[in-house]
Amino acid sequence: MISPATTEGSKRGFRSELEPDKTLEAPLFPLSESEPTAGKSTGGRSARDSVQPCHLKDDGNVLLGEPGEMSDSRPDTAYLECRSNPHCAPRRIVLDASPFRLGRSETSHCVLPLREVSREHAEIMRSRDGAWCLRDLGSTNGCFVNGQRIRESQLTHDDIIHIACVEFRFVDCNQKSAEEDAAPATHILTSAVNPRSLIRGEQHLQEMLLQRCVSILYQPIVNLRSGAVLGYEALARSTHKHLCEGPQQFLAMAEECGIASRLSRMLRHEAEIIANGLPRGLQLFLNVHSSEIREPGLLADMCRPAHHGLVFEIHEDAVTDVATLRALQERARSLGIKLAFDDFGAGQARLLELADAPPDYVKLDMKLVRNIDLIPSRHALVRGLVKASRQLGVRIIAEGIETQAEATVCQRLGCDFGQGFLFGHPHSIDAWLTEDNTSRPVYSAHPTMAS
């Protein structure tokens, strides 16, 4: 699987922030007499090597390769696992030579045709006692083991290796058999400038799905005139010890791993179950991932509480296909589910889709709302969006309101509802249901707003 070696990097245009280190230390492990000394002086794959080179093809976006097979008759084999496409099975690259060389050169055992990869980038060696070692051959963009740049490092089963921007998982079948009944090894990538592991991230996300490692918090949405609570938006937080708590981070990882839809469905299901404790008649706002819009099963597994109204929030970027939106609206409304366009105005402000497939609510992006009392140039834009929406029967929710001044201006510009820290931080259901809890939204409309 391709993974950038810096937080800003990508497979294309990648350069490591670390300077290349051409000085190599002596090998950590003695090689057997039948194995040549590693290094550039070997001239790549030796003539006596009968192993056919493994080519991972570059299509401009990902490395491609057919899923590899490994014979059960070779239980002592070690291999690299590379998952170039989240929808395909991982490819196994058997380490059937020592040293096993990786690089851009056609003489490498594993050819990586990427400009970020040096011609003779790295090699993996096996010592007399069966231990494995990864050695950098003076590459430009480096070798990393579990997020740390190395010159030479012993490899352990389940290590994550990066050859520049290409990610592999090292599997040692001997160690794997011995550790099957033990707790799985966990490696945390600690450096922000080093590669993050999509392989490890996918493992953690799968654990998150299976074990329901999430907490659901709820933030109120308030009528700007009366101060009454319209409903609550469900906001997910990760409780997995190796995943970031915030949804933006773990959902971005899920997108790269191809499991964002599954994760989104699980979060929605958990939020619905917990929301049974909310007072009758409130609206429950649930986020829908953009990849789910065209999925026929989006509405099939709804377990909507009879006394709640559900609102599905669709991000503005996903609002691109009027026909699909209309079909979704028809199915949703037949089930009593409303739709909201989320973060509206943050990107292209899909006005055509707003006109041709109007939702029930539009949520103005907080970038428009934040400090709106201090930036009069935004007023005309918001007033125009409000006017167009009202003509279509759409109600406006201003997100990110933190001050009374922002709330006052949003109400004067025609916004119906507000959401933000002014009305309450995200809290658990129990916190909102505790009558004497100070986190309960206590909001009185400003006198000039109620007029």
XYZ file of C-alpha atoms in Angstrom:
451
model
C 0.000 0.000 0.000
C 1.347 3.419 -0.891
C 1.883 5.690 2.058
C 3.589 9.103 2.074
C 6.844 9.372 3.936
C 5.985 12.835 5.170
C 2.722 14.268 6.392
C 2.522 16.552 3.354
C 4.018 14.090 0.895
C 2.296 11.890 -1.590
C 3.447 9.155 -3.891
C 3.900 11.740 -6.615
C 6.340 14.556 -5.898
C 7.597 12.876 -2.724
C 10.822 13.982 -1.120
C 11.930 13.013 2.346
C 12.568 15.793 4.818
C 15.528 13.797 6.091
C 18.882 14.157 4.376
C 20.259 11.024 2.698
C 22.917 9.274 4.723
C 25.458 7.541 2.472
C 27.510 6.126 5.353
C 26.542 2.531 6.124
C 27.627 0.726 9.246
C 28.786 -2.902 9.344
C 25.979 -5.480 9.205
C 24.284 -6.202 12.490
C 24.289 -9.940 11.818
C 26.963 -12.229 10.350
C 25.957 -13.698 7.014
C 26.457 -17.333 6.158
C 29.487 -18.125 4.024
C 27.301 -18.967 1.046
C 25.688 -15.535 1.055
C 27.450 -12.559 -0.576
C 28.170 -9.443 1.409
C 25.420 -6.891 0.937
C 26.097 -3.545 -0.665
C 26.278 -1.730 -3.938
C 29.474 -3.517 -4.877
C 27.484 -6.696 -5.521
C 26.178 -5.171 -8.723
C 22.587 -6.070 -8.007
C 21.287 -9.628 -8.360
C 24.107 -12.109 -8.866
C 24.210 -14.420 -11.865
C 23.790 -17.503 -9.666
C 20.433 -16.231 -8.386
C 17.712 -18.265 -10.039
C 14.916 -16.199 -8.498
C 12.701 -14.364 -10.963
C 12.380 -10.644 -10.140
C 9.076 -9.406 -8.757
C 7.717 -6.328 -10.536
C 5.186 -4.015 -8.963
C 3.787 -1.916 -11.787
C 3.140 1.785 -11.446
C -0.118 3.003 -13.028
C 0.413 6.598 -11.904
C -1.587 6.228 -8.704
C -0.821 2.919 -7.013
C 1.487 -0.026 -7.344
C -0.265 -2.972 -8.938
C 0.371 -6.659 -8.478
C -1.601 -9.876 -8.467
C -2.163 -11.470 -5.030
C 0.737 -13.816 -4.409
C 0.579 -17.406 -3.244
C 2.882 -19.097 -0.761
C 3.246 -22.853 -0.547
C 2.285 -24.498 2.745
C 5.274 -26.793 2.249
C 7.597 -23.910 3.181
C 6.644 -23.102 6.790
C 9.951 -21.374 7.418
C 9.426 -18.796 4.687
C 9.323 -15.087 5.385
C 7.612 -12.674 3.058
C 6.621 -9.058 2.554
C 2.947 -8.177 2.336
C 2.045 -5.244 0.122
C -1.537 -4.080 -0.269
C -1.612 -1.701 -3.210
C -5.395 -1.513 -3.467
C -7.762 -1.596 -0.460
C -10.304 -3.580 -2.486
C -7.862 -6.345 -3.471
C -6.172 -9.077 -1.498
C -2.641 -8.304 -0.287
C 0.262 -9.423 -2.447
C 2.851 -11.685 -0.829
C 6.443 -11.257 -1.938
C 8.420 -14.272 -0.749
C 11.934 -13.533 0.478
C 13.527 -16.404 -1.442
C 17.006 -14.902 -1.725
C 19.491 -13.463 0.737
C 20.247 -10.680 0.328
C 16.861 -9.849 -1.206
C 17.193 -6.465 -2.915
C 14.537 -3.836 -3.465
C 14.910 -0.840 -5.733
C 14.119 0.795 -9.036
C 16.778 -1.166 -10.886
C 15.654 -4.063 -13.087
C 18.315 -6.180 -11.377
C 16.475 -5.948 -8.034
C 14.587 -8.935 -6.715
C 11.614 -6.644 -6.143
C 11.433 -3.854 -8.718
C 9.682 -0.679 -7.489
C 9.359 1.632 -10.535
C 8.921 4.877 -8.638
C 11.100 7.954 -8.842
C 11.039 8.190 -5.042
C 12.793 4.817 -4.845
C 16.548 4.690 -5.442
C 17.922 2.291 -8.045
C 19.503 0.145 -5.339
C 17.465 1.160 -2.341
C 17.564 -1.587 0.288
C 18.149 -5.243 0.938
C 16.805 -7.799 3.383
C 19.253 -10.382 4.708
C 18.980 -13.538 6.772
C 21.689 -14.455 9.253
C 22.962 -17.938 10.139
C 20.631 -18.161 13.117
C 17.581 -17.301 11.007
C 17.202 -13.661 12.060
C 16.208 -11.134 9.402
C 17.669 -7.684 8.893
C 16.768 -4.700 6.694
C 19.663 -2.598 5.403
C 19.518 0.770 3.631
C 21.887 0.891 0.646
C 22.446 4.641 0.862
C 19.069 5.595 -0.594
C 17.876 9.165 -0.942
C 14.454 8.828 0.650
C 15.340 6.260 3.256
C 14.102 3.039 4.833
C 11.821 3.010 7.860
C 10.871 0.329 10.356
C 7.787 1.123 12.425
C 8.132 4.809 11.607
C 11.814 5.178 12.462
C 14.411 5.808 9.773
C 17.133 3.188 9.903
C 20.464 2.304 8.354
C 20.225 -1.298 9.436
C 17.682 -2.927 11.700
C 16.640 -6.381 12.812
C 13.159 -7.319 11.627
C 10.493 -8.879 13.797
C 7.270 -10.501 12.655
C 4.542 -7.898 11.958
C 6.970 -4.994 11.546
C 5.901 -2.224 9.190
C 8.542 -1.345 6.597
C 8.633 1.645 4.274
C 10.926 1.663 1.272
C 10.688 5.389 0.618
C 6.900 5.772 0.168
C 6.052 2.089 -0.416
C 4.665 0.237 2.577
C 5.146 -3.442 3.419
C 4.369 -5.678 6.371
C 7.106 -8.152 7.275
C 5.856 -11.660 8.044
C 8.188 -14.281 9.520
C 6.299 -17.575 9.492
C 8.453 -19.043 12.277
C 7.704 -16.148 14.622
C 4.102 -16.017 13.433
C 3.478 -19.625 14.472
C 5.052 -19.039 17.874
C 3.017 -15.893 18.505
C -0.397 -17.021 17.280
C -1.690 -17.499 20.813
C 0.028 -14.407 22.198
C -1.179 -10.824 22.140
C -0.565 -9.203 18.746
C 2.430 -6.934 18.475
C 1.599 -3.270 18.264
C 3.949 -0.634 16.923
C 3.198 3.043 17.288
C 4.635 5.466 14.720
C 5.920 8.325 16.794
C 7.479 10.805 14.382
C 5.329 13.255 12.443
C 7.816 13.440 9.549
C 8.100 9.684 9.137
C 5.692 7.425 7.236
C 2.418 6.484 8.834
C 1.288 2.937 8.373
C -1.903 2.239 6.447
C -1.465 -1.476 7.059
C -1.331 -0.928 10.807
C -4.065 1.685 10.597
C -6.401 -0.731 8.840
C -5.780 -3.328 11.550
C -6.744 -0.795 14.213
C -9.821 0.300 12.262
C -10.972 -3.310 11.932
C -10.586 -3.660 15.698
C -12.561 -0.455 16.130
C -15.376 -1.900 13.999
C -15.478 -5.290 15.688
C -15.124 -4.045 19.264
C -17.216 -0.870 18.824
C -14.354 1.269 20.152
C -16.298 4.525 19.904
C -18.120 6.967 22.106
C -20.978 9.085 20.791
C -21.402 12.666 21.949
C -24.325 14.935 21.175
C -24.376 18.674 20.503
C -27.595 20.703 20.588
C -29.110 22.617 17.672
C -31.113 25.572 18.973
C -33.833 27.854 17.616
C -32.231 31.289 17.375
C -35.481 33.095 18.226
C -36.939 31.027 21.048
C -33.874 29.212 22.364
C -35.747 25.892 22.141
C -33.741 22.789 21.257
C -34.540 21.434 17.786
C -32.402 18.334 18.236
C -28.868 17.022 18.564
C -26.102 16.123 16.155
C -24.342 12.849 16.958
C -20.552 13.247 16.934
C -18.282 10.200 17.105
C -15.038 9.891 19.042
C -12.602 6.993 18.857
C -11.800 5.132 22.059
C -9.243 2.862 20.383
C -5.908 3.417 22.092
C -3.970 3.592 18.808
C -6.342 5.798 16.779
C -6.820 9.543 16.989
C -9.927 10.515 18.915
C -11.200 12.999 16.325
C -13.376 11.685 13.463
C -11.557 13.594 10.731
C -8.362 11.645 11.349
C -9.758 8.130 11.639
C -12.283 8.637 8.817
C -9.497 9.867 6.529
C -7.568 6.691 7.334
C -10.714 4.630 6.692
C -11.111 6.256 3.263
C -7.588 5.233 2.294
C -8.227 1.703 3.548
C -11.537 1.385 1.695
C -13.721 0.854 4.783
C -15.187 4.334 5.330
C -18.733 3.208 4.483
C -18.634 0.341 6.981
C -17.286 2.608 9.674
C -19.888 5.298 8.970
C -22.729 2.765 9.210
C -21.421 1.446 12.510
C -21.162 4.952 13.990
C -24.684 5.795 12.872
C -26.071 2.583 14.326
C -24.415 3.230 17.688
C -25.728 6.803 17.727
C -29.292 5.652 17.035
C -29.245 3.089 19.826
C -27.929 5.551 22.402
C -30.369 8.258 21.252
C -33.319 6.267 22.563
C -32.739 8.088 25.822
C -33.365 11.551 24.347
C -36.659 13.317 25.048
C -39.530 12.678 22.663
C -39.943 14.845 19.577
C -36.319 15.910 19.038
C -34.474 15.629 15.726
C -31.400 13.381 15.625
C -28.805 14.545 13.063
C -26.580 11.733 11.731
C -23.642 12.077 9.344
C -23.506 10.074 6.119
C -20.170 9.464 4.413
C -19.999 10.577 0.787
C -19.188 7.040 -0.382
C -22.572 5.835 0.905
C -24.731 8.096 -1.238
C -25.028 5.611 -4.098
C -25.234 2.513 -1.899
C -28.671 0.877 -2.030
C -28.343 -0.324 1.556
C -27.969 3.160 3.032
C -31.544 3.207 4.369
C -32.089 -0.537 4.674
C -30.696 -1.000 8.174
C -32.383 1.934 9.872
C -33.532 1.261 13.422
C -35.157 4.660 13.877
C -36.717 5.230 17.306
C -40.433 5.874 16.817
C -40.393 9.090 18.841
C -37.410 10.694 17.061
C -37.069 12.403 13.734
C -33.925 11.429 11.837
C -31.937 13.857 9.711
C -29.141 12.590 7.472
C -26.324 15.098 6.964
C -24.676 14.965 3.542
C -21.481 16.947 3.020
C -21.563 19.598 0.322
C -18.800 17.836 -1.645
C -21.028 14.755 -2.049
C -23.930 16.809 -3.399
C -23.057 16.475 -7.093
C -25.648 14.198 -8.706
C -29.182 15.560 -8.750
C -30.749 12.282 -9.919
C -29.092 10.322 -7.111
C -30.098 12.955 -4.555
C -33.705 12.898 -5.688
C -33.834 9.110 -5.467
C -32.309 9.264 -1.983
C -34.824 11.921 -0.941
C -37.762 9.816 -2.084
C -36.580 6.751 -0.202
C -35.680 8.756 2.907
C -38.942 10.672 3.081
C -40.939 7.478 2.651
C -39.305 6.421 5.930
C -39.830 9.802 7.576
C -36.134 10.711 7.337
C -35.083 14.260 6.478
C -31.924 15.435 4.691
C -29.476 18.251 5.408
C -26.650 19.628 3.273
C -23.684 19.944 5.649
C -20.870 22.535 5.594
C -22.660 24.503 2.895
C -20.650 27.401 1.528
C -17.279 25.870 2.438
C -16.569 24.743 -1.114
C -18.478 25.359 -4.318
C -21.870 25.981 -2.654
C -23.889 23.586 -4.822
C -26.641 26.043 -5.722
C -27.906 24.024 -8.690
C -28.343 20.925 -6.549
C -29.919 23.060 -3.830
C -32.504 24.295 -6.343
C -33.174 20.972 -8.101
C -33.143 18.698 -5.050
C -33.764 20.933 -2.028
C -33.098 19.296 1.341
C -34.966 19.990 4.547
C -32.031 21.833 6.130
C -28.868 23.591 5.013
C -26.073 23.864 7.567
C -23.860 26.862 6.883
C -20.182 26.075 7.259
C -18.567 27.470 10.384
C -15.998 29.297 8.250
C -18.810 31.591 7.116
C -20.197 31.980 10.625
C -17.056 32.439 12.707
C -16.521 36.156 13.490
C -19.370 37.102 11.150
C -20.168 40.028 13.468
C -16.715 41.466 12.661
C -16.738 40.842 8.888
C -19.659 42.684 7.240
C -18.589 41.526 3.752
C -20.006 38.072 4.557
C -23.445 39.394 5.398
C -24.653 39.742 1.806
C -23.495 36.219 0.968
C -25.286 34.659 3.936
C -28.388 36.767 3.356
C -28.481 35.595 -0.269
C -28.148 31.923 0.697
C -30.886 32.343 3.297
C -33.242 34.020 0.821
C -32.723 31.339 -1.846
C -33.186 28.567 0.701
C -36.357 29.999 2.166
C -37.935 30.270 -1.282
C -37.319 26.517 -1.623
C -38.738 25.728 1.807
C -35.301 24.952 3.261
C -34.427 25.968 6.817
C -30.980 27.329 7.700
C -28.725 26.160 10.543
C -25.637 28.277 11.302
C -22.786 26.097 12.577
C -19.889 27.104 14.797
C -21.576 29.906 16.784
C -19.438 30.699 19.802
C -20.502 34.194 20.861
C -23.742 36.051 21.446
C -22.693 38.589 18.807
C -22.384 35.857 16.160
C -25.785 34.473 17.123
C -27.362 37.918 16.914
C -26.009 38.586 13.418
C -26.977 35.113 12.134
C -30.551 35.593 13.378
C -30.784 39.045 11.795
C -29.589 37.611 8.485
C -32.435 35.090 8.578
C -30.869 31.906 9.967
C -33.437 29.747 11.747
C -31.222 27.656 14.021
C -27.739 27.716 15.489
C -25.192 25.159 16.634
C -21.948 25.753 18.465
C -20.227 26.149 21.809
C -22.483 29.078 22.749
C -25.353 26.604 23.122
C -23.377 23.662 24.452
C -20.290 21.555 23.923
C -20.691 17.936 22.751
C -21.592 15.711 25.706
C -22.913 12.252 26.396
C -26.632 11.526 26.515
C -26.421 11.157 30.292
C -24.972 14.654 30.606
C -27.874 16.184 28.667
C -30.461 14.226 30.631
C -29.097 15.275 34.035
C -31.305 18.199 34.972
C -28.787 19.949 37.227
C -25.878 19.503 34.809
C -24.428 22.823 33.709
C -23.665 21.398 30.260
C -27.412 21.423 29.470
C -28.018 24.112 26.807
C -29.231 27.225 28.582
C -29.842 29.858 25.961
C -32.075 32.878 25.939
C -32.480 34.731 22.695
C -31.112 38.277 22.766
C -33.919 40.833 23.073
C -33.133 42.273 19.660
C -33.275 38.791 18.146
C -36.732 37.915 19.381
C -38.260 41.097 18.043
